[in-house]
Short mmCIF file of C-alpha atoms and ligand atoms in Angstrom, two decimals:
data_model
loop_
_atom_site.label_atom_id
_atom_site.label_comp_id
_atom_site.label_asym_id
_atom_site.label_seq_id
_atom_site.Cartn_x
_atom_site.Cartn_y
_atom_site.Cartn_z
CA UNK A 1 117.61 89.05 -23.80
CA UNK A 2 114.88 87.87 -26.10
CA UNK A 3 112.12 87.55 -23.53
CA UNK A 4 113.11 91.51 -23.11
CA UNK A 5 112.88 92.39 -26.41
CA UNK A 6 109.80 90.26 -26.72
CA UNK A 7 108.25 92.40 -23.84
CA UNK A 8 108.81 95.34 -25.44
CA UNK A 9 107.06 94.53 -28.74
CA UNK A 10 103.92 96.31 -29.61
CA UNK A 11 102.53 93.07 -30.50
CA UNK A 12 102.42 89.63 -28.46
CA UNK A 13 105.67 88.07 -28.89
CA UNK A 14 106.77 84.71 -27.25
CA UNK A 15 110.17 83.83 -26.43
CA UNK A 16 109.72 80.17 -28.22
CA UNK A 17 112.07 77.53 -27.57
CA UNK A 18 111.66 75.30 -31.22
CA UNK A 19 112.21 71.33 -30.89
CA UNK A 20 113.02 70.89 -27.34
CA UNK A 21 114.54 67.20 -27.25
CA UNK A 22 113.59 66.44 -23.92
CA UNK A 23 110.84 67.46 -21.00
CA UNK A 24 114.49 68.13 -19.31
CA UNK A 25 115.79 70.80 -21.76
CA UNK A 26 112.33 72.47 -21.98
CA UNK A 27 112.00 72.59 -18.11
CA UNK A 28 115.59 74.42 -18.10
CA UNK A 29 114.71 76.56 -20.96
CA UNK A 30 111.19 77.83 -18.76
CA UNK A 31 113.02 78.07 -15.54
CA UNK A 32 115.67 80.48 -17.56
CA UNK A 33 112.64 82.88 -18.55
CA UNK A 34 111.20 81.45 -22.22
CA UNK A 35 107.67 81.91 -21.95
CA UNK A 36 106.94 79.12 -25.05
CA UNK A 37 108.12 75.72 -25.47
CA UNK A 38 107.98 72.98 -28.02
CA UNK A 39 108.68 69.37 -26.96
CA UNK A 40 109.36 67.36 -29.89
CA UNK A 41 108.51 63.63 -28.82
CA UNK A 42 107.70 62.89 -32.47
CA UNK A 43 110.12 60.10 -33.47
CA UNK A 44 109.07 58.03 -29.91
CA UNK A 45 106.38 55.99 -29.28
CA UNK A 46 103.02 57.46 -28.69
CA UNK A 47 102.65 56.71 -25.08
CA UNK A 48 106.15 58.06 -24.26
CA UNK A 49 105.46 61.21 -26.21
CA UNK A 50 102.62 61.66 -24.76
CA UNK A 51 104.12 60.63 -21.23
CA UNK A 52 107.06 63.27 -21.92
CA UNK A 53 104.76 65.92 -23.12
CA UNK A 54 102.38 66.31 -19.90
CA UNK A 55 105.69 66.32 -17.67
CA UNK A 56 106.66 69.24 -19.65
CA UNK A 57 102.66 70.70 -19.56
CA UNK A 58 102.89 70.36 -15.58
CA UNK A 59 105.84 72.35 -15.40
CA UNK A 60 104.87 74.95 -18.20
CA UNK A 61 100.96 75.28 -16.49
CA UNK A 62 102.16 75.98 -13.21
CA UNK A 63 104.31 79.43 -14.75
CA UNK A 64 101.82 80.84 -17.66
CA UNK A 65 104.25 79.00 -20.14
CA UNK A 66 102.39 77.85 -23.82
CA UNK A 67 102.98 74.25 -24.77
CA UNK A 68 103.61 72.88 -27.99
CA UNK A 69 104.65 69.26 -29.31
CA UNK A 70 104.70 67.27 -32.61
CA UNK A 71 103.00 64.70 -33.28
CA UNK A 72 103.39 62.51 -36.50
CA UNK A 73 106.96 63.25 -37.70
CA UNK A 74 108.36 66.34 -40.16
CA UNK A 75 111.10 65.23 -41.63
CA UNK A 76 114.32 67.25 -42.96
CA UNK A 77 114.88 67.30 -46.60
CA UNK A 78 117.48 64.69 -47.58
CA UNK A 79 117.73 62.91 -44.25
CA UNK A 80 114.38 61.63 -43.16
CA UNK A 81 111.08 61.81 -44.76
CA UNK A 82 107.53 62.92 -43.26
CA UNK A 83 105.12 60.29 -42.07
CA UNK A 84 102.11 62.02 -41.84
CA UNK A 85 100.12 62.46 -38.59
CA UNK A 86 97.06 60.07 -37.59
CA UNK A 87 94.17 61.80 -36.57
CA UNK A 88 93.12 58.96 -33.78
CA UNK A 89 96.48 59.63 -32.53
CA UNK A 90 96.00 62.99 -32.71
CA UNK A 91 92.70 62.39 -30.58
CA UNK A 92 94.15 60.38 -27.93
CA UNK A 93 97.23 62.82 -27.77
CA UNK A 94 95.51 65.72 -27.21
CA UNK A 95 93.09 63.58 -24.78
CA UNK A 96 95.83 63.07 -22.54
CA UNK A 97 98.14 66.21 -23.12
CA UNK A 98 95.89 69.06 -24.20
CA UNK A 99 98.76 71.28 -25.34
CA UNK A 100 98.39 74.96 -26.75
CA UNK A 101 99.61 73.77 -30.21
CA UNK A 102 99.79 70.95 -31.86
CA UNK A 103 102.59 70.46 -34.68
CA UNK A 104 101.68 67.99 -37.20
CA UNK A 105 102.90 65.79 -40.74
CA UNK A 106 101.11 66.34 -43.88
CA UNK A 107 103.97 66.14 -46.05
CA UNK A 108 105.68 69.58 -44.78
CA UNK A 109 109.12 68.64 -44.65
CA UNK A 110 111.97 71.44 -43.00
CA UNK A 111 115.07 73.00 -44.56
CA UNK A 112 112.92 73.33 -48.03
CA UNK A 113 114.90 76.24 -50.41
CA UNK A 114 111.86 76.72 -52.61
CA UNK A 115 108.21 76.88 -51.54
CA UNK A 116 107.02 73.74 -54.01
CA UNK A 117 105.64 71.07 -52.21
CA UNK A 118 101.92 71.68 -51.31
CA UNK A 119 100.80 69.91 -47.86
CA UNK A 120 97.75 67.47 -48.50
CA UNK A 121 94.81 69.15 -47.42
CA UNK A 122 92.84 66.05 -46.16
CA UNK A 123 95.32 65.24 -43.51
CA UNK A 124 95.16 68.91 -42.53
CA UNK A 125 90.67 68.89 -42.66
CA UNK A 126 90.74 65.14 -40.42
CA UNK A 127 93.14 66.33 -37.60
CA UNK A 128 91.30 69.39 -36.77
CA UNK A 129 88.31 67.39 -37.01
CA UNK A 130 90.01 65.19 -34.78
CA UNK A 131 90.81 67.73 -32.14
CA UNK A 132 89.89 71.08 -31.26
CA UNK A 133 93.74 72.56 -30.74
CA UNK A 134 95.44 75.24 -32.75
CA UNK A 135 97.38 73.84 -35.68
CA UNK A 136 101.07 74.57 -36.31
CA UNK A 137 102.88 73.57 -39.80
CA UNK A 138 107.07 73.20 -39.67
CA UNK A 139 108.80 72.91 -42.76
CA UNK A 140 106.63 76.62 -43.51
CA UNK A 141 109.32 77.72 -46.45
CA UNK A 142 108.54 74.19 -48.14
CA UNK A 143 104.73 75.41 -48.67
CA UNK A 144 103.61 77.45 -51.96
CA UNK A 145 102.73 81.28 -50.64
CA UNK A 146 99.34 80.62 -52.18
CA UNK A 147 98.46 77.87 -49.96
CA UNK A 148 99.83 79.04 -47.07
CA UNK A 149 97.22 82.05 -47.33
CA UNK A 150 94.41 79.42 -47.90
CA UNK A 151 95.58 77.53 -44.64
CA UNK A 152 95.77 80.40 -42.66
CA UNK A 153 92.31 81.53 -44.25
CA UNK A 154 90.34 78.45 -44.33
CA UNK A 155 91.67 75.59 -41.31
CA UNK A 156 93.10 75.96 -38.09
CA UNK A 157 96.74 76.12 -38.80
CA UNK A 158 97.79 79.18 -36.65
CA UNK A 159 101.31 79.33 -37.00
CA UNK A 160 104.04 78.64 -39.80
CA UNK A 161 107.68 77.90 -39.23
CA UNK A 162 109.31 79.62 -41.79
CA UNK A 163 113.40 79.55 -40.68
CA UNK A 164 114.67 78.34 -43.80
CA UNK A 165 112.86 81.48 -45.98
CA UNK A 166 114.52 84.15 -43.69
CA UNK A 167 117.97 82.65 -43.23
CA UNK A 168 118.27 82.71 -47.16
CA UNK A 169 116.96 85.90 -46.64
CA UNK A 170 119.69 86.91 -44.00
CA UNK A 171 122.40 84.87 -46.16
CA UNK A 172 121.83 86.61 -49.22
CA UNK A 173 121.67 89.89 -47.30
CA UNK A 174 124.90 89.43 -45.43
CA UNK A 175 126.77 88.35 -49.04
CA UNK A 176 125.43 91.52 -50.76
CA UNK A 177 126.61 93.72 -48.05
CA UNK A 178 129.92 91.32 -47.83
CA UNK A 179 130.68 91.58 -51.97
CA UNK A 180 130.03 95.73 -51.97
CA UNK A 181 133.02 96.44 -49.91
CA UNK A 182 135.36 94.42 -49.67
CA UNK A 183 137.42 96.40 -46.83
CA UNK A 184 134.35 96.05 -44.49
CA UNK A 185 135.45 94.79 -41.12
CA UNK A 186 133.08 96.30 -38.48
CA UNK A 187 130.69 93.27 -37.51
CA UNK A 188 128.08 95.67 -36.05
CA UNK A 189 127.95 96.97 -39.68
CA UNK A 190 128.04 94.17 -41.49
CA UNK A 191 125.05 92.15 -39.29
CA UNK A 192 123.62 95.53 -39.41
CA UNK A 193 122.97 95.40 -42.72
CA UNK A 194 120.69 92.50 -42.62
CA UNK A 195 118.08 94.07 -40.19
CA UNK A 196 115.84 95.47 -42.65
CA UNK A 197 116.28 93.17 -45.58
CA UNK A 198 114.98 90.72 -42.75
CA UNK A 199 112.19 92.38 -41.65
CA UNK A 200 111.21 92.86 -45.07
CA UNK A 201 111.46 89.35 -45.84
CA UNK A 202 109.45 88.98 -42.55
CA UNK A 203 106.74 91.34 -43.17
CA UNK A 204 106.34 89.86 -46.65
CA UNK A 205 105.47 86.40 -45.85
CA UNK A 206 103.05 87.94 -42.93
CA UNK A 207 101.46 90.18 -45.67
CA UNK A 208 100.88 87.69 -47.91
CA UNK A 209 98.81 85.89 -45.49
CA UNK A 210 95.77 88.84 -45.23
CA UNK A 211 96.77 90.58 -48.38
ZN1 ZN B 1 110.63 72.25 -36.87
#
């Protein structure tokens, strides 16, 4: 369903399958038509994250499928902290498993409600001196507007996770249209309702990047 919808976009879209927890699951999700993956190896040992990651890129290479992984860990607010991502690592990594995109730790940390902790910049300037591979932040919500627009502007971060922004979006949407009538029951009305409030929310953060 999404890689149909994705297809019929006037711009590139990728069905993207986010923190794959093994080269297993991504395998399944390529064979079953998503035409991204991430592998997230980032809590294992180098070697076997590296080792996990190319089984994944031999599968993925052989079909057109784009390759991410993680490398240096992002961690969840309140449950695990961030540990930053090594730019020899990130050398030998890349060395070994030239993915498409490279996710990496620089203090973004996921499930962030406000956008108030600013990445550190020098972790961001010796990776992609490190390697020559397209940049991806998680933990996108968790990063001031301003300096997403200067990372987007000035480094090689290419793409931002921003989940946590757009599901407050979508919760806040679905509560408004919840609280204004109270003897709503259709649910193609009701999730209705959130569509454009979400594409707003959407278009926003993407504006603010050029704008
Ligand atoms: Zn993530």
């Amino acid at each position: 369903m999404f890689r149909v919808l994705a297809e019929r976009s006037r711009v590139p879209v990728v069905a993207h399958l986010d923190h794959g927890r093994s080269p297993e699951e991504c395998i399944e999700a390529i064979e079953l038509g998503f035409s991204s993956v991430m592998y997230d190896g980032s809590a294992l040992p180098l070697a076997q994250n590296i080792e996990n990651t190319r089984r994944v890129l031999e599968v993925a290479r052989a079909v057109g499928v784009s390759v991410e992984a993680e490398l240096g860990v992002v961690g969840y607010v309140g449950t695990s902290p961030s540990t930053g991502t090594d730019p020899e690592e990130a050398r030998r990594f890349i060395a070994e498993a030239p993915v498409d995109a490279l996710a990496i730790s620089a203090g973004n940390t996921h499930l962030s409600t406000s956008d108030s902790v600013p990445v550190d910049l020098s972790v961001i300037r010796a990776v992609e001196a490190a390697v020559p591979t397209p940049l991806v932040l998680h933990g996108g919500s968790g990063i001031p507007r301003q300096q997403r627009r200067q990372l987007a502007l000035e480094t090689r971060v290419m793409k931002f996770n921003i989940g946590t922004e757009l599901r407050q979006s979508f919760g806040s949407a679905l509560r408004a249209t919840l609280a204004r009538d109270p003897e709503l029951f259709d649910r193609n009305v009701i999730l209705g309702s959130v569509i454009d409030p979400l594409a707003e929310a959407t278009e926003g953060a993407l504006h603010h990047l050029w704008r």
